[in-house]
Amino acid sequence: MNLKDLRCEIDQIDEQITQLLEQRMNLVLDIAKTKKIQKIEVVDLSREQLVLDRIAQKVQNPEYRSTIVNTYQDIMKNSRAYQQDFLKENKKTD
Ligand SMILES: O=C(O)C(=O)C[C@]1(C(=O)O)C=C[C@@H](O)C=C1
């Protein structure tokens, strides 16, 4: 396959990943709202470790494991930041 075709395939995969990340963020927002009501801390490092362990097990090619686990660390770092911003903004209107 040539570079153009390979990039075209990447573009298609990126569209799917983006849709899935949006679905994930919808759930992250619901979690933030639930945590607000239940007065639970946003950061839950034990849950994050469970997610990372699960992802590490799911990766089929061991060559890619650390790259994908690192990507998930970033996803959750950004998810946390989003929840914290959401709760901060919410506080102003309380
Ligand atoms: O499961 C939660 O409690 C979440 O808030 C979601 C999530 C995640 O993005 O997976 C984000 C922040 C927490 O530290 C743990 C996990």
PDB file of N, CA and C in Angstrom, residues 23-74:
ATOM      1  N   GLN A  23     -18.175   8.926  23.003  1.00  0.00           N
ATOM      2  CA  GLN A  23     -19.053   8.084  23.834  1.00  0.00           C
ATOM      3  C   GLN A  23     -18.455   7.941  25.232  1.00  0.00           C
ATOM      4  N   ARG A  24     -17.122   7.773  25.279  1.00  0.00           N
ATOM      5  CA  ARG A  24     -16.455   7.646  26.588  1.00  0.00           C
ATOM      6  C   ARG A  24     -16.626   8.930  27.393  1.00  0.00           C
ATOM      7  N   MET A  25     -16.449  10.085  26.706  1.00  0.00           N
ATOM      8  CA  MET A  25     -16.577  11.369  27.412  1.00  0.00           C
ATOM      9  C   MET A  25     -18.001  11.617  27.903  1.00  0.00           C
ATOM     10  N   ASN A  26     -19.001  11.134  27.158  1.00  0.00           N
ATOM     11  CA  ASN A  26     -20.386  11.249  27.650  1.00  0.00           C
ATOM     12  C   ASN A  26     -20.514  10.538  28.997  1.00  0.00           C
ATOM     13  N   LEU A  27     -19.894   9.370  29.094  1.00  0.00           N
ATOM     14  CA  LEU A  27     -19.954   8.607  30.351  1.00  0.00           C
ATOM     15  C   LEU A  27     -19.141   9.285  31.449  1.00  0.00           C
ATOM     16  N   VAL A  28     -17.999   9.847  31.047  1.00  0.00           N
ATOM     17  CA  VAL A  28     -17.154  10.569  32.014  1.00  0.00           C
ATOM     18  C   VAL A  28     -17.942  11.749  32.605  1.00  0.00           C
ATOM     19  N   LEU A  29     -18.706  12.434  31.749  1.00  0.00           N
ATOM     20  CA  LEU A  29     -19.521  13.548  32.240  1.00  0.00           C
ATOM     21  C   LEU A  29     -20.600  13.036  33.206  1.00  0.00           C
ATOM     22  N   ASP A  30     -21.248  11.928  32.859  1.00  0.00           N
ATOM     23  CA  ASP A  30     -22.256  11.344  33.769  1.00  0.00           C
ATOM     24  C   ASP A  30     -21.617  10.965  35.106  1.00  0.00           C
ATOM     25  N   ILE A  31     -20.393  10.435  35.042  1.00  0.00           N
ATOM     26  CA  ILE A  31     -19.688  10.072  36.278  1.00  0.00           C
ATOM     27  C   ILE A  31     -19.418  11.328  37.108  1.00  0.00           C
ATOM     28  N   ALA A  32     -18.996  12.418  36.429  1.00  0.00           N
ATOM     29  CA  ALA A  32     -18.714  13.676  37.152  1.00  0.00           C
ATOM     30  C   ALA A  32     -19.969  14.157  37.869  1.00  0.00           C
ATOM     31  N   LYS A  33     -21.120  14.081  37.180  1.00  0.00           N
ATOM     32  CA  LYS A  33     -22.382  14.523  37.801  1.00  0.00           C
ATOM     33  C   LYS A  33     -22.731  13.637  39.000  1.00  0.00           C
ATOM     34  N   THR A  34     -22.516  12.327  38.843  1.00  0.00           N
ATOM     35  CA  THR A  34     -22.796  11.385  39.939  1.00  0.00           C
ATOM     36  C   THR A  34     -21.881  11.657  41.127  1.00  0.00           C
ATOM     37  N   LYS A  35     -20.597  11.912  40.824  1.00  0.00           N
ATOM     38  CA  LYS A  35     -19.638  12.170  41.905  1.00  0.00           C
ATOM     39  C   LYS A  35     -19.998  13.462  42.641  1.00  0.00           C
ATOM     40  N   LYS A  36     -20.508  14.430  41.872  1.00  0.00           N
ATOM     41  CA  LYS A  36     -20.899  15.700  42.497  1.00  0.00           C
ATOM     42  C   LYS A  36     -22.028  15.454  43.507  1.00  0.00           C
ATOM     43  N   ILE A  37     -23.040  14.713  43.061  1.00  0.00           N
ATOM     44  CA  ILE A  37     -24.192  14.434  43.936  1.00  0.00           C
ATOM     45  C   ILE A  37     -23.749  13.623  45.158  1.00  0.00           C
ATOM     46  N   GLN A  38     -22.906  12.630  44.909  1.00  0.00           N
ATOM     47  CA  GLN A  38     -22.488  11.738  46.013  1.00  0.00           C
ATOM     48  C   GLN A  38     -21.276  12.274  46.786  1.00  0.00           C
ATOM     49  N   LYS A  39     -20.828  13.487  46.383  1.00  0.00           N
ATOM     50  CA  LYS A  39     -19.652  14.100  47.024  1.00  0.00           C
ATOM     51  C   LYS A  39     -18.446  13.143  47.068  1.00  0.00           C
ATOM     52  N   ILE A  40     -18.124  12.602  45.895  1.00  0.00           N
ATOM     53  CA  ILE A  40     -16.971  11.691  45.776  1.00  0.00           C
ATOM     54  C   ILE A  40     -15.868  12.425  45.016  1.00  0.00           C
ATOM     55  N   GLU A  41     -14.611  12.177  45.411  1.00  0.00           N
ATOM     56  CA  GLU A  41     -13.453  12.771  44.727  1.00  0.00           C
ATOM     57  C   GLU A  41     -13.415  12.351  43.253  1.00  0.00           C
ATOM     58  N   VAL A  42     -12.997  13.286  42.377  1.00  0.00           N
ATOM     59  CA  VAL A  42     -12.868  12.969  40.944  1.00  0.00           C
ATOM     60  C   VAL A  42     -11.802  11.900  40.736  1.00  0.00           C
ATOM     61  N   VAL A  43     -10.633  12.117  41.321  1.00  0.00           N
ATOM     62  CA  VAL A  43      -9.516  11.205  41.058  1.00  0.00           C
ATOM     63  C   VAL A  43      -9.695   9.906  41.833  1.00  0.00           C
ATOM     64  N   ASP A  44      -9.627   8.796  41.099  1.00  0.00           N
ATOM     65  CA  ASP A  44      -9.715   7.473  41.722  1.00  0.00           C
ATOM     66  C   ASP A  44      -8.591   6.623  41.111  1.00  0.00           C
ATOM     67  N   LEU A  45      -7.435   6.680  41.770  1.00  0.00           N
ATOM     68  CA  LEU A  45      -6.251   6.041  41.193  1.00  0.00           C
ATOM     69  C   LEU A  45      -6.365   4.522  41.159  1.00  0.00           C
ATOM     70  N   SER A  46      -7.122   3.947  42.119  1.00  0.00           N
ATOM     71  CA  SER A  46      -7.264   2.481  42.090  1.00  0.00           C
ATOM     72  C   SER A  46      -8.096   2.059  40.880  1.00  0.00           C
ATOM     73  N   ARG A  47      -9.128   2.837  40.556  1.00  0.00           N
ATOM     74  CA  ARG A  47      -9.924   2.549  39.343  1.00  0.00           C
ATOM     75  C   ARG A  47      -9.045   2.711  38.095  1.00  0.00           C
ATOM     76  N   GLU A  48      -8.222   3.771  38.085  1.00  0.00           N
ATOM     77  CA  GLU A  48      -7.355   3.992  36.920  1.00  0.00           C
ATOM     78  C   GLU A  48      -6.406   2.810  36.725  1.00  0.00           C
ATOM     79  N   GLN A  49      -5.887   2.282  37.845  1.00  0.00           N
ATOM     80  CA  GLN A  49      -4.973   1.141  37.722  1.00  0.00           C
ATOM     81  C   GLN A  49      -5.696  -0.082  37.153  1.00  0.00           C
ATOM     82  N   LEU A  50      -6.956  -0.275  37.599  1.00  0.00           N
ATOM     83  CA  LEU A  50      -7.749  -1.400  37.073  1.00  0.00           C
ATOM     84  C   LEU A  50      -7.950  -1.266  35.560  1.00  0.00           C
ATOM     85  N   VAL A  51      -8.259  -0.012  35.131  1.00  0.00           N
ATOM     86  CA  VAL A  51      -8.458   0.235  33.690  1.00  0.00           C
ATOM     87  C   VAL A  51      -7.171  -0.097  32.936  1.00  0.00           C
ATOM     88  N   LEU A  52      -6.043   0.392  33.466  1.00  0.00           N
ATOM     89  CA  LEU A  52      -4.758   0.170  32.774  1.00  0.00           C
ATOM     90  C   LEU A  52      -4.400  -1.317  32.712  1.00  0.00           C
ATOM     91  N   ASP A  53      -4.648  -2.034  33.815  1.00  0.00           N
ATOM     92  CA  ASP A  53      -4.350  -3.482  33.831  1.00  0.00           C
ATOM     93  C   ASP A  53      -5.211  -4.215  32.808  1.00  0.00           C
ATOM     94  N   ARG A  54      -6.482  -3.806  32.755  1.00  0.00           N
ATOM     95  CA  ARG A  54      -7.417  -4.452  31.839  1.00  0.00           C
ATOM     96  C   ARG A  54      -6.996  -4.210  30.385  1.00  0.00           C
ATOM     97  N   ILE A  55      -6.629  -2.962  30.097  1.00  0.00           N
ATOM     98  CA  ILE A  55      -6.198  -2.617  28.739  1.00  0.00           C
ATOM     99  C   ILE A  55      -4.935  -3.399  28.387  1.00  0.00           C
ATOM    100  N   ALA A  56      -3.994  -3.468  29.331  1.00  0.00           N
ATOM    101  CA  ALA A  56      -2.736  -4.182  29.076  1.00  0.00           C
ATOM    102  C   ALA A  56      -3.021  -5.643  28.706  1.00  0.00           C
ATOM    103  N   GLN A  57      -4.021  -6.216  29.368  1.00  0.00           N
ATOM    104  CA  GLN A  57      -4.382  -7.618  29.062  1.00  0.00           C
ATOM    105  C   GLN A  57      -5.054  -7.750  27.704  1.00  0.00           C
ATOM    106  N   LYS A  58      -5.801  -6.721  27.315  1.00  0.00           N
ATOM    107  CA  LYS A  58      -6.568  -6.778  26.057  1.00  0.00           C
ATOM    108  C   LYS A  58      -5.695  -6.624  24.818  1.00  0.00           C
ATOM    109  N   VAL A  59      -4.550  -5.918  24.968  1.00  0.00           N
ATOM    110  CA  VAL A  59      -3.688  -5.690  23.803  1.00  0.00           C
ATOM    111  C   VAL A  59      -3.131  -7.034  23.323  1.00  0.00           C
ATOM    112  N   GLN A  60      -3.323  -7.310  22.048  1.00  0.00           N
ATOM    113  CA  GLN A  60      -2.914  -8.627  21.542  1.00  0.00           C
ATOM    114  C   GLN A  60      -1.444  -8.685  21.147  1.00  0.00           C
ATOM    115  N   ASN A  61      -0.929  -7.582  20.599  1.00  0.00           N
ATOM    116  CA  ASN A  61       0.479  -7.565  20.189  1.00  0.00           C
ATOM    117  C   ASN A  61       1.320  -6.936  21.307  1.00  0.00           C
ATOM    118  N   PRO A  62       2.147  -7.740  22.006  1.00  0.00           N
ATOM    119  CA  PRO A  62       2.922  -7.207  23.139  1.00  0.00           C
ATOM    120  C   PRO A  62       3.831  -6.036  22.758  1.00  0.00           C
ATOM    121  N   GLU A  63       4.211  -5.964  21.483  1.00  0.00           N
ATOM    122  CA  GLU A  63       5.040  -4.851  21.000  1.00  0.00           C
ATOM    123  C   GLU A  63       4.340  -3.495  21.197  1.00  0.00           C
ATOM    124  N   TYR A  64       3.006  -3.514  21.169  1.00  0.00           N
ATOM    125  CA  TYR A  64       2.234  -2.271  21.245  1.00  0.00           C
ATOM    126  C   TYR A  64       1.758  -1.957  22.658  1.00  0.00           C
ATOM    127  N   ARG A  65       1.973  -2.932  23.588  1.00  0.00           N
ATOM    128  CA  ARG A  65       1.334  -2.820  24.917  1.00  0.00           C
ATOM    129  C   ARG A  65       1.643  -1.484  25.609  1.00  0.00           C
ATOM    130  N   SER A  66       2.926  -1.146  25.740  1.00  0.00           N
ATOM    131  CA  SER A  66       3.245   0.050  26.535  1.00  0.00           C
ATOM    132  C   SER A  66       2.739   1.312  25.842  1.00  0.00           C
ATOM    133  N   THR A  67       2.776   1.336  24.504  1.00  0.00           N
ATOM    134  CA  THR A  67       2.273   2.517  23.775  1.00  0.00           C
ATOM    135  C   THR A  67       0.784   2.716  24.043  1.00  0.00           C
ATOM    136  N   ILE A  68       0.038   1.612  24.007  1.00  0.00           N
ATOM    137  CA  ILE A  68      -1.416   1.723  24.185  1.00  0.00           C
ATOM    138  C   ILE A  68      -1.761   2.039  25.646  1.00  0.00           C
ATOM    139  N   VAL A  69      -1.032   1.416  26.567  1.00  0.00           N
ATOM    140  CA  VAL A  69      -1.272   1.719  27.986  1.00  0.00           C
ATOM    141  C   VAL A  69      -0.937   3.194  28.261  1.00  0.00           C
ATOM    142  N   ASN A  70       0.145   3.695  27.686  1.00  0.00           N
ATOM    143  CA  ASN A  70       0.486   5.124  27.855  1.00  0.00           C
ATOM    144  C   ASN A  70      -0.611   6.018  27.293  1.00  0.00           C
ATOM    145  N   THR A  71      -1.167   5.608  26.167  1.00  0.00           N
ATOM    146  CA  THR A  71      -2.254   6.388  25.562  1.00  0.00           C
ATOM    147  C   THR A  71      -3.435   6.450  26.526  1.00  0.00           C
ATOM    148  N   TYR A  72      -3.715   5.330  27.186  1.00  0.00           N
ATOM    149  CA  TYR A  72      -4.815   5.308  28.155  1.00  0.00           C
ATOM    150  C   TYR A  72      -4.521   6.172  29.379  1.00  0.00           C
ATOM    151  N   GLN A  73      -3.252   6.219  29.765  1.00  0.00           N
ATOM    152  CA  GLN A  73      -2.894   7.111  30.883  1.00  0.00           C
ATOM    153  C   GLN A  73      -3.237   8.546  30.507  1.00  0.00           C
ATOM    154  N   ASP A  74      -2.949   8.915  29.251  1.00  0.00           N
ATOM    155  CA  ASP A  74      -3.262  10.268  28.774  1.00  0.00           C
ATOM    156  C   ASP A  74      -4.767  10.492  28.705  1.00  0.00           C
TER     157      ASP A  74
END
